């Protein structure tokens, strides 16, 4: 029995040594980006059955009685709870607020071709414009189409062209909004203007004059000071402009009809006429493109006249001025002409059992049969996770708790060593019986 006590004490030493190692590793990584603390879970060793002990009062059955044979480490579990987010001010530093992992390419020369998963988002762009981890692995995602939707097919390396430029784009649509005062009298006018762009990105002015002609009715005249639009009123006066028409309002202040004189109708959605369409001069924009001006968003309420151009879809050429990541994990390029383009969206990976992931070192994990297959999704859409740019997730290690656990593990180790000392004394006394 004393000999078994020795083995029990040894099992305690081994198990608590593992616990000490686990706690020490947590403390050592308390400042490691996105580190997840571990714990050593123990289990009792199968005991030795002892017959004839614990007989029931009826005498027909015997309660099972066993003496334990020590302790062993059942598992090393990892706590994947969210760590706090610390601002760094570096746009390529990314943190995940929620579940999931960033997905990196397989490590070159590694035996496994599995993609690496990480919560550590201390990324950088290399000289080729590729987003890489601190270890040089490519961060992966999907290309984003012109409609802003990711093409969720084959994963690709997230990257951009450092020498990218934004091409000039001719204005084909413009929107006018605001209010034309219902208190205006017949003959009252209001004039607004906006910059539009030709095919080479040159800026031109377009002016619209509104004149109240009767109750709930306004005439509008589109003028072209730079002479880049086709004059639909050739032979008329300058006051006729390049296009004109009438806007009639409903009693609730919304637009009833938009009439057009001598120019084309503008109804991009195929519905009721939204406004006026005017052709560009061929030396400004080739291909017979038109400038459509929507007037459907104008209102007529009592009060001030606040009509204005709300926007247009043209732009001059521009140079790349910077890059950033959106909360959905989209790589956005910003140009000096105000244009923003989305190139890639980061893929966020998740598994059913994160504790089944295999640790690879350097903040990386790979999937195993226990973790389940890697499931890919988009932040903010497929997963309740957001990407925070300019921040890093800190370790979720609580130093106060770890030092408390360290003391407990030390005391348990000392207690196990005392078992061995006591068992040795019992053996010594047994040997002394012969004397």
CSV table of C-alpha atoms in Angstrom, one decimal:
chain,number,residue,atom,x,y,z
A,1,UNK,CA,0.0,0.0,0.0
A,2,UNK,CA,2.9,2.3,0.8
A,3,UNK,CA,4.4,1.5,-2.6
A,4,UNK,CA,1.1,2.6,-4.2
A,5,UNK,CA,1.2,5.8,-2.2
A,6,UNK,CA,4.6,6.5,-3.8
A,7,UNK,CA,3.1,6.2,-7.3
A,8,UNK,CA,0.1,8.3,-6.3
A,9,UNK,CA,2.5,11.0,-5.1
A,10,UNK,CA,4.5,10.8,-8.3
A,11,UNK,CA,1.3,11.2,-10.4
A,12,UNK,CA,0.5,14.3,-8.3
A,13,UNK,CA,3.9,15.7,-9.0
A,14,UNK,CA,3.7,15.1,-12.7
A,15,UNK,CA,0.1,16.5,-13.0
A,16,UNK,CA,0.8,19.6,-10.9
A,17,UNK,CA,4.1,20.2,-12.8
A,18,UNK,CA,2.0,20.3,-16.0
A,19,UNK,CA,-0.4,22.8,-14.3
A,20,UNK,CA,2.6,24.9,-13.3
A,21,UNK,CA,3.8,24.8,-16.9
A,22,UNK,CA,0.4,25.8,-18.2
A,23,UNK,CA,0.0,28.7,-15.8
A,24,UNK,CA,3.6,29.8,-16.4
A,25,UNK,CA,2.9,29.8,-20.2
A,26,UNK,CA,-0.2,32.0,-19.6
A,27,UNK,CA,1.8,34.5,-17.6
A,28,UNK,CA,4.6,34.6,-20.1
A,29,UNK,CA,2.1,35.3,-22.9
A,30,UNK,CA,0.1,37.9,-21.1
A,31,UNK,CA,1.3,40.5,-23.6
A,32,UNK,CA,1.1,38.3,-26.7
A,33,UNK,CA,-1.4,39.6,-29.3
A,34,UNK,CA,-4.7,37.7,-29.2
A,35,UNK,CA,-3.3,34.9,-27.0
A,36,UNK,CA,-5.9,32.7,-25.4
A,37,UNK,CA,-5.2,31.4,-21.9
A,38,UNK,CA,-5.0,27.6,-21.2
A,39,UNK,CA,-6.0,25.5,-18.3
A,40,UNK,CA,-4.9,22.0,-17.2
A,41,UNK,CA,-7.9,19.8,-16.4
A,42,UNK,CA,-7.3,16.8,-14.1
A,43,UNK,CA,-9.0,13.4,-13.8
A,44,UNK,CA,-8.8,10.7,-11.2
A,45,UNK,CA,-7.0,7.5,-12.1
A,46,UNK,CA,-9.0,4.3,-12.1
A,47,UNK,CA,-9.1,2.9,-8.6
A,48,UNK,CA,-8.4,-0.6,-7.3
A,49,UNK,CA,-11.5,-2.5,-6.3
A,50,UNK,CA,-11.7,-3.9,-2.7
A,51,UNK,CA,-14.1,-6.7,-2.1
A,52,UNK,CA,-16.0,-7.2,1.2
A,53,UNK,CA,-16.1,-3.5,2.1
A,54,UNK,CA,-19.4,-1.6,2.5
A,55,UNK,CA,-21.8,-4.6,2.6
A,56,UNK,CA,-25.4,-3.4,2.6
A,57,UNK,CA,-27.7,-3.9,5.6
A,58,UNK,CA,-29.6,-6.7,3.7
A,59,UNK,CA,-26.4,-8.5,2.9
A,60,UNK,CA,-27.4,-9.3,-0.6
A,61,UNK,CA,-25.4,-6.7,-2.4
A,62,UNK,CA,-22.0,-5.1,-2.0
A,63,UNK,CA,-21.4,-1.4,-2.7
A,64,UNK,CA,-18.5,-0.8,-5.1
A,65,UNK,CA,-15.4,0.4,-3.2
A,66,UNK,CA,-12.2,1.5,-4.8
A,67,UNK,CA,-9.0,3.1,-3.7
A,68,UNK,CA,-7.8,5.8,-6.1
A,69,UNK,CA,-4.4,5.4,-7.9
A,70,UNK,CA,-3.6,9.0,-8.3
A,71,UNK,CA,-4.3,11.8,-10.8
A,72,UNK,CA,-3.5,12.5,-14.4
A,73,UNK,CA,-3.9,15.4,-16.9
A,74,UNK,CA,-7.2,14.8,-18.8
A,75,UNK,CA,-6.8,17.8,-21.2
A,76,UNK,CA,-5.3,21.2,-21.8
A,77,UNK,CA,-8.2,23.4,-22.7
A,78,UNK,CA,-8.0,26.8,-24.2
A,79,UNK,CA,-10.3,29.7,-23.3
A,80,UNK,CA,-11.3,31.5,-26.5
A,81,UNK,CA,-13.2,34.3,-24.8
A,82,UNK,CA,-12.8,37.8,-26.3
A,83,UNK,CA,-9.8,39.8,-25.3
A,84,UNK,CA,-9.9,43.6,-25.0
A,85,UNK,CA,-9.2,45.7,-28.0
A,86,UNK,CA,-6.4,48.2,-27.8
A,87,UNK,CA,-6.1,51.1,-30.3
A,88,UNK,CA,-2.8,51.3,-32.2
A,89,UNK,CA,-3.5,53.9,-34.9
A,90,UNK,CA,-2.1,51.6,-37.5
A,91,UNK,CA,-4.7,50.9,-40.3
A,92,UNK,CA,-3.3,47.5,-41.1
A,93,UNK,CA,-3.7,46.4,-37.4
A,94,UNK,CA,-7.0,44.5,-37.4
A,95,UNK,CA,-8.9,42.9,-34.5
A,96,UNK,CA,-12.0,40.7,-34.6
A,97,UNK,CA,-14.8,41.7,-32.3
A,98,UNK,CA,-16.7,38.5,-32.1
A,99,UNK,CA,-16.0,34.8,-33.0
A,100,UNK,CA,-13.9,33.5,-35.8
A,101,UNK,CA,-10.3,33.7,-37.1
A,102,UNK,CA,-8.4,35.5,-39.9
A,103,UNK,CA,-7.4,33.0,-42.6
A,104,UNK,CA,-3.8,32.9,-43.8
A,105,UNK,CA,-2.3,30.8,-46.6
A,106,UNK,CA,-0.5,27.5,-45.8
A,107,UNK,CA,3.0,27.9,-44.5
A,108,UNK,CA,5.7,27.4,-47.2
A,109,UNK,CA,7.6,24.1,-46.8
A,110,UNK,CA,5.3,22.9,-44.0
A,111,UNK,CA,4.2,19.2,-44.1
A,112,UNK,CA,0.6,20.2,-43.9
A,113,UNK,CA,-1.1,22.3,-46.6
A,114,UNK,CA,-3.8,23.5,-44.3
A,115,UNK,CA,-4.6,27.1,-44.1
A,116,UNK,CA,-3.5,28.8,-40.9
A,117,UNK,CA,-6.1,30.5,-38.6
A,118,UNK,CA,-5.2,33.3,-36.3
A,119,UNK,CA,-6.7,36.0,-34.1
A,120,UNK,CA,-3.6,38.1,-34.2
A,121,UNK,CA,-4.2,40.8,-36.7
A,122,UNK,CA,-0.8,42.6,-36.6
A,123,UNK,CA,-0.7,42.6,-40.4
A,124,UNK,CA,1.3,44.7,-42.9
A,125,UNK,CA,1.4,45.3,-46.7
A,126,UNK,CA,4.6,44.1,-48.3
A,127,UNK,CA,6.3,45.9,-51.2
A,128,UNK,CA,4.0,44.2,-53.7
A,129,UNK,CA,0.9,45.4,-51.9
A,130,UNK,CA,0.0,42.0,-50.4
A,131,UNK,CA,-1.5,41.9,-46.9
A,132,UNK,CA,0.7,39.5,-44.8
A,133,UNK,CA,1.0,38.4,-41.2
A,134,UNK,CA,3.9,39.1,-39.0
A,135,UNK,CA,5.4,35.8,-40.2
A,136,UNK,CA,5.0,36.6,-43.9
A,137,UNK,CA,2.0,34.5,-44.7
A,138,UNK,CA,-0.6,35.9,-47.0
A,139,UNK,CA,-4.0,36.9,-45.5
A,140,UNK,CA,-6.8,35.6,-47.7
A,141,UNK,CA,-10.2,36.7,-48.7
A,142,UNK,CA,-12.4,37.3,-51.8
A,143,UNK,CA,-12.4,39.8,-54.6
A,144,UNK,CA,-15.2,42.4,-54.5
A,145,UNK,CA,-17.2,43.2,-57.6
A,146,UNK,CA,-18.3,46.6,-58.9
A,147,UNK,CA,-21.6,46.2,-57.0
A,148,UNK,CA,-19.7,45.9,-53.7
A,149,UNK,CA,-20.5,42.2,-53.2
A,150,UNK,CA,-17.7,39.7,-52.5
A,151,UNK,CA,-17.4,36.9,-55.0
A,152,UNK,CA,-17.4,34.1,-52.5
A,153,UNK,CA,-15.6,31.4,-54.4
A,154,UNK,CA,-12.0,30.5,-54.3
A,155,UNK,CA,-9.9,32.3,-51.7
A,156,UNK,CA,-7.3,34.7,-52.9
A,157,UNK,CA,-4.5,36.7,-51.4
A,158,UNK,CA,-5.7,40.1,-50.3
A,159,UNK,CA,-3.7,42.7,-52.1
A,160,UNK,CA,-3.8,46.0,-54.0
A,161,UNK,CA,-1.7,47.8,-56.6
A,162,UNK,CA,0.4,50.5,-54.9
A,163,UNK,CA,0.5,52.4,-58.2
A,164,UNK,CA,-3.3,52.3,-58.7
A,165,UNK,CA,-5.0,55.3,-60.2
A,166,UNK,CA,-8.7,56.2,-60.5
A,167,UNK,CA,-9.7,56.9,-64.1
A,168,UNK,CA,-11.8,59.9,-65.1
A,169,UNK,CA,-15.5,59.1,-65.5
A,170,UNK,CA,-18.0,61.2,-67.4
A,171,UNK,CA,-21.1,62.2,-65.5
A,172,UNK,CA,-24.2,60.4,-66.8
A,173,UNK,CA,-26.5,60.9,-63.8
A,174,UNK,CA,-27.1,63.7,-61.4
A,175,UNK,CA,-29.8,64.2,-58.7
A,176,UNK,CA,-31.5,67.3,-57.6
A,177,UNK,CA,-33.3,67.5,-54.2
A,178,UNK,CA,-34.3,70.0,-51.6
A,179,UNK,CA,-37.4,72.1,-51.4
A,180,UNK,CA,-39.1,74.7,-53.6
A,181,UNK,CA,-41.1,76.9,-51.3
A,182,UNK,CA,-44.9,76.5,-51.5
A,183,UNK,CA,-45.1,80.1,-50.3
A,184,UNK,CA,-43.5,81.4,-53.5
A,185,UNK,CA,-45.4,83.8,-55.7
A,186,UNK,CA,-45.8,83.6,-59.5
A,187,UNK,CA,-42.6,84.9,-61.1
A,188,UNK,CA,-40.3,83.9,-58.1
A,189,UNK,CA,-37.1,82.2,-59.2
A,190,UNK,CA,-34.4,80.0,-57.7
A,191,UNK,CA,-31.1,79.0,-59.4
A,192,UNK,CA,-28.7,76.1,-58.5
A,193,UNK,CA,-25.5,74.8,-60.1
A,194,UNK,CA,-23.2,71.8,-60.0
A,195,UNK,CA,-20.0,70.6,-61.4
A,196,UNK,CA,-20.1,67.7,-63.9
A,197,UNK,CA,-17.3,65.9,-65.6
A,198,UNK,CA,-16.6,65.0,-69.3
A,199,UNK,CA,-14.8,61.9,-70.4
A,200,UNK,CA,-11.3,63.3,-69.7
A,201,UNK,CA,-12.3,64.4,-66.2
A,202,UNK,CA,-12.6,68.1,-67.0
A,203,UNK,CA,-15.0,69.9,-64.8
A,204,UNK,CA,-18.0,71.9,-66.3
A,205,UNK,CA,-20.8,73.8,-64.8
A,206,UNK,CA,-24.5,73.0,-65.2
A,207,UNK,CA,-27.1,75.5,-64.0
A,208,UNK,CA,-30.8,74.9,-63.4
A,209,UNK,CA,-33.2,77.8,-63.0
A,210,UNK,CA,-36.6,77.2,-61.4
A,211,UNK,CA,-39.5,79.7,-61.9
A,212,UNK,CA,-42.9,79.5,-60.2
A,213,UNK,CA,-45.6,79.9,-62.9
A,214,UNK,CA,-48.8,79.0,-61.0
A,215,UNK,CA,-49.9,77.1,-57.9
A,216,UNK,CA,-48.1,73.8,-57.5
A,217,UNK,CA,-46.3,74.4,-60.9
A,218,UNK,CA,-42.7,75.3,-61.6
A,219,UNK,CA,-40.8,75.7,-64.8
A,220,UNK,CA,-37.2,74.6,-64.9
A,221,UNK,CA,-34.5,75.5,-67.4
A,222,UNK,CA,-31.1,73.7,-67.7
A,223,UNK,CA,-28.3,76.0,-68.8
A,224,UNK,CA,-24.8,75.1,-70.1
A,225,UNK,CA,-22.3,77.9,-69.6
A,226,UNK,CA,-19.4,75.8,-71.0
A,227,UNK,CA,-21.2,74.6,-74.1
A,228,UNK,CA,-20.5,70.9,-73.6
A,229,UNK,CA,-24.1,69.7,-73.9
A,230,UNK,CA,-26.2,69.4,-77.1
A,231,UNK,CA,-28.4,72.5,-77.4
A,232,UNK,CA,-31.9,71.2,-77.9
A,233,UNK,CA,-33.1,74.7,-78.3
A,234,UNK,CA,-30.9,75.7,-81.2
A,235,UNK,CA,-32.0,79.0,-82.6
A,236,UNK,CA,-33.7,80.0,-79.3
A,237,UNK,CA,-32.5,82.6,-76.7
A,238,UNK,CA,-30.0,82.0,-74.0
A,239,UNK,CA,-32.8,82.0,-71.5
A,240,UNK,CA,-34.2,78.8,-73.2
A,241,UNK,CA,-31.1,76.9,-72.1
A,242,UNK,CA,-30.3,73.4,-73.5
A,243,UNK,CA,-33.5,71.9,-72.0
A,244,UNK,CA,-36.6,73.0,-70.1
A,245,UNK,CA,-39.8,71.6,-68.8
A,246,UNK,CA,-42.4,71.8,-66.1
A,247,UNK,CA,-42.7,70.2,-62.6
A,248,UNK,CA,-46.1,69.8,-61.0
A,249,UNK,CA,-46.6,68.9,-57.4
A,250,UNK,CA,-49.2,67.0,-55.5
A,251,UNK,CA,-51.1,68.4,-52.5
A,252,UNK,CA,-48.7,66.5,-50.1
A,253,UNK,CA,-45.7,68.3,-51.6
A,254,UNK,CA,-44.4,65.4,-53.6
A,255,UNK,CA,-43.7,65.5,-57.3
A,256,UNK,CA,-46.7,64.6,-59.5
A,257,UNK,CA,-45.2,64.8,-63.0
A,258,UNK,CA,-42.0,66.0,-64.6
A,259,UNK,CA,-42.5,67.3,-68.1
A,260,UNK,CA,-39.8,67.8,-70.7
A,261,UNK,CA,-39.8,70.2,-73.7
A,262,UNK,CA,-37.6,69.4,-76.7
A,263,UNK,CA,-35.2,67.1,-74.7
A,264,UNK,CA,-35.2,63.5,-73.7
A,265,UNK,CA,-36.9,61.9,-70.7
A,266,UNK,CA,-34.8,60.5,-67.9
A,267,UNK,CA,-36.2,57.4,-66.3
A,268,UNK,CA,-33.3,55.0,-65.5
A,269,UNK,CA,-35.5,52.5,-63.6
A,270,UNK,CA,-38.1,52.3,-66.4
A,271,UNK,CA,-40.8,53.9,-64.2
A,272,UNK,CA,-42.4,57.3,-64.6
A,273,UNK,CA,-40.3,60.1,-66.0
A,274,UNK,CA,-37.8,61.2,-63.4
A,275,UNK,CA,-36.3,64.2,-65.1
A,276,UNK,CA,-34.5,65.4,-68.2
A,277,UNK,CA,-31.8,63.7,-70.4
A,278,UNK,CA,-29.4,65.9,-72.4
A,279,UNK,CA,-26.7,64.6,-74.8
A,280,UNK,CA,-23.1,65.4,-74.4
A,281,UNK,CA,-21.2,67.1,-77.2
A,282,UNK,CA,-19.2,64.4,-79.1
A,283,UNK,CA,-15.9,66.3,-78.4
A,284,UNK,CA,-16.6,66.1,-74.6
A,285,UNK,CA,-18.0,62.6,-74.3
A,286,UNK,CA,-17.9,60.1,-77.2
A,287,UNK,CA,-20.4,57.3,-77.8
A,288,UNK,CA,-23.5,59.4,-77.6
A,289,UNK,CA,-23.7,59.4,-73.8
A,290,UNK,CA,-26.3,61.6,-72.1
A,291,UNK,CA,-26.5,63.5,-68.8
A,292,UNK,CA,-29.6,62.5,-67.0
A,293,UNK,CA,-30.8,64.9,-64.3
A,294,UNK,CA,-33.3,63.4,-61.8
A,295,UNK,CA,-35.9,65.9,-60.4
A,296,UNK,CA,-38.1,63.4,-58.6
A,297,UNK,CA,-36.6,64.1,-55.1
A,298,UNK,CA,-37.6,67.8,-55.1
A,299,UNK,CA,-40.4,68.7,-52.6
A,300,UNK,CA,-42.8,71.7,-52.3
A,301,UNK,CA,-43.5,72.6,-48.7
A,302,UNK,CA,-44.1,75.9,-47.0
A,303,UNK,CA,-40.9,77.6,-45.9
A,304,UNK,CA,-37.5,78.3,-47.5
A,305,UNK,CA,-36.4,77.2,-50.9
A,306,UNK,CA,-33.5,74.8,-50.4
A,307,UNK,CA,-33.2,73.1,-53.8
A,308,UNK,CA,-29.7,71.8,-54.6
A,309,UNK,CA,-27.8,69.2,-56.5
A,310,UNK,CA,-27.4,66.2,-54.2
A,311,UNK,CA,-24.8,64.3,-56.2
A,312,UNK,CA,-23.5,63.1,-59.6
A,313,UNK,CA,-21.7,60.0,-60.7
A,314,UNK,CA,-18.7,61.5,-62.6
A,315,UNK,CA,-15.2,62.3,-61.4
A,316,UNK,CA,-11.8,63.6,-62.5
A,317,UNK,CA,-8.8,61.3,-62.5
A,318,UNK,CA,-7.1,60.7,-59.1
A,319,UNK,CA,-4.0,59.2,-57.4
A,320,UNK,CA,-4.1,56.6,-54.7
A,321,UNK,CA,-4.1,58.5,-51.3
A,322,UNK,CA,-4.5,55.7,-48.8
A,323,UNK,CA,-6.1,52.4,-47.9
A,324,UNK,CA,-8.4,51.3,-45.1
A,325,UNK,CA,-10.5,48.4,-43.9
A,326,UNK,CA,-14.2,48.7,-43.2
A,327,UNK,CA,-16.0,46.9,-40.3
A,328,UNK,CA,-17.1,44.3,-42.9
A,329,UNK,CA,-13.4,43.6,-43.5
A,330,UNK,CA,-13.4,45.1,-47.0
A,331,UNK,CA,-10.1,46.6,-48.3
A,332,UNK,CA,-11.0,50.1,-49.5
A,333,UNK,CA,-8.8,52.3,-51.7
A,334,UNK,CA,-9.1,56.1,-51.4
A,335,UNK,CA,-8.2,58.4,-54.2
A,336,UNK,CA,-7.4,62.1,-54.4
A,337,UNK,CA,-10.5,62.7,-56.5
A,338,UNK,CA,-12.8,61.4,-53.7
A,339,UNK,CA,-13.5,58.0,-55.3
A,340,UNK,CA,-13.5,55.0,-53.0
A,341,UNK,CA,-13.1,51.5,-54.4
A,342,UNK,CA,-13.5,48.2,-52.6
A,343,UNK,CA,-11.0,45.5,-53.8
A,344,UNK,CA,-11.2,42.5,-51.4
A,345,UNK,CA,-13.1,41.3,-48.4
A,346,UNK,CA,-11.4,39.4,-45.7
A,347,UNK,CA,-12.5,35.8,-45.1
A,348,UNK,CA,-13.4,35.0,-41.5
A,349,UNK,CA,-13.0,31.3,-40.6
A,350,UNK,CA,-14.8,29.5,-37.8
A,351,UNK,CA,-15.2,25.9,-36.6
A,352,UNK,CA,-17.8,24.1,-34.4
A,353,UNK,CA,-15.3,23.2,-31.7
A,354,UNK,CA,-12.4,25.7,-31.3
A,355,UNK,CA,-10.8,23.6,-28.6
A,356,UNK,CA,-10.3,20.9,-31.2
A,357,UNK,CA,-7.9,23.2,-33.2
A,358,UNK,CA,-4.3,22.2,-33.2
A,359,UNK,CA,-1.9,24.8,-32.0
A,360,UNK,CA,0.9,25.5,-34.5
A,361,UNK,CA,2.9,28.2,-32.7
A,362,UNK,CA,3.3,31.8,-33.8
A,363,UNK,CA,-0.3,32.5,-33.0
A,364,UNK,CA,-1.6,30.0,-35.6
A,365,UNK,CA,-4.0,27.1,-35.5
A,366,UNK,CA,-5.1,24.4,-37.9
A,367,UNK,CA,-8.2,22.3,-38.1
A,368,UNK,CA,-8.4,18.7,-37.0
A,369,UNK,CA,-11.1,16.0,-37.0
A,370,UNK,CA,-12.1,17.1,-33.5
A,371,UNK,CA,-12.5,20.8,-34.4
A,372,UNK,CA,-14.7,20.1,-37.4
A,373,UNK,CA,-14.4,21.6,-40.9
A,374,UNK,CA,-13.4,25.2,-41.6
A,375,UNK,CA,-16.4,27.3,-42.3
A,376,UNK,CA,-15.8,30.6,-44.1
A,377,UNK,CA,-18.0,33.7,-43.9
A,378,UNK,CA,-18.2,37.5,-44.1
A,379,UNK,CA,-18.0,39.7,-41.1
A,380,UNK,CA,-21.3,41.5,-40.4
A,381,UNK,CA,-23.2,39.3,-42.7
A,382,UNK,CA,-22.6,35.6,-42.3
A,383,UNK,CA,-21.1,36.0,-38.9
A,384,UNK,CA,-21.9,38.3,-35.9
A,385,UNK,CA,-18.4,39.6,-36.0
A,386,UNK,CA,-16.9,42.9,-37.0
A,387,UNK,CA,-13.4,43.9,-38.1
A,388,UNK,CA,-11.9,46.8,-36.1
A,389,UNK,CA,-9.1,48.6,-38.0
A,390,UNK,CA,-6.4,50.4,-36.1
A,391,UNK,CA,-6.6,48.0,-33.1
A,392,UNK,CA,-5.3,44.7,-31.9
A,393,UNK,CA,-6.9,42.2,-29.6
A,394,UNK,CA,-5.0,41.7,-26.4
A,395,UNK,CA,-4.4,38.5,-24.5
A,396,UNK,CA,-7.3,37.3,-22.3
A,397,UNK,CA,-4.9,36.4,-19.5
A,398,UNK,CA,-5.9,37.7,-16.1
A,399,UNK,CA,-2.6,38.1,-14.3
A,400,UNK,CA,-4.2,38.3,-10.8
A,401,UNK,CA,-6.0,35.0,-11.4
A,402,UNK,CA,-2.9,33.4,-13.0
A,403,UNK,CA,-0.7,34.2,-10.0
A,404,UNK,CA,-3.5,32.9,-7.7
A,405,UNK,CA,-3.5,29.6,-9.7
A,406,UNK,CA,0.3,29.6,-9.6
A,407,UNK,CA,0.2,29.6,-5.8
A,408,UNK,CA,-2.4,26.8,-5.8
A,409,UNK,CA,-0.4,24.7,-8.2
A,410,UNK,CA,2.8,25.2,-6.1
A,411,UNK,CA,1.0,24.2,-2.9
A,412,UNK,CA,-0.5,21.2,-4.6
A,413,UNK,CA,2.9,20.2,-5.9
A,414,UNK,CA,4.3,20.5,-2.3
A,415,UNK,CA,1.5,18.4,-1.0
A,416,UNK,CA,2.2,15.7,-3.5
A,417,UNK,CA,5.8,15.7,-2.6
A,418,UNK,CA,4.8,15.3,1.0
A,419,UNK,CA,2.9,12.1,0.1
A,420,UNK,CA,6.2,10.7,-1.2
A,421,UNK,CA,8.0,11.7,2.0
A,422,UNK,CA,5.3,10.2,4.2
A,423,UNK,CA,5.2,6.9,2.1
A,424,UNK,CA,9.0,6.7,2.5
A,425,UNK,CA,8.7,7.0,6.3
A,426,UNK,CA,6.1,4.3,6.4
A,427,UNK,CA,8.3,2.0,4.3
A,428,UNK,CA,11.2,2.7,6.6
A,429,UNK,CA,9.2,1.8,9.6
A,430,UNK,CA,8.1,-1.4,7.9
A,431,UNK,CA,11.8,-2.3,7.3
A,432,UNK,CA,12.6,-1.5,11.0
A,433,UNK,CA,10.0,-4.1,12.2
A,434,UNK,CA,12.6,-6.9,11.7
A,435,UNK,CA,14.8,-5.3,14.2
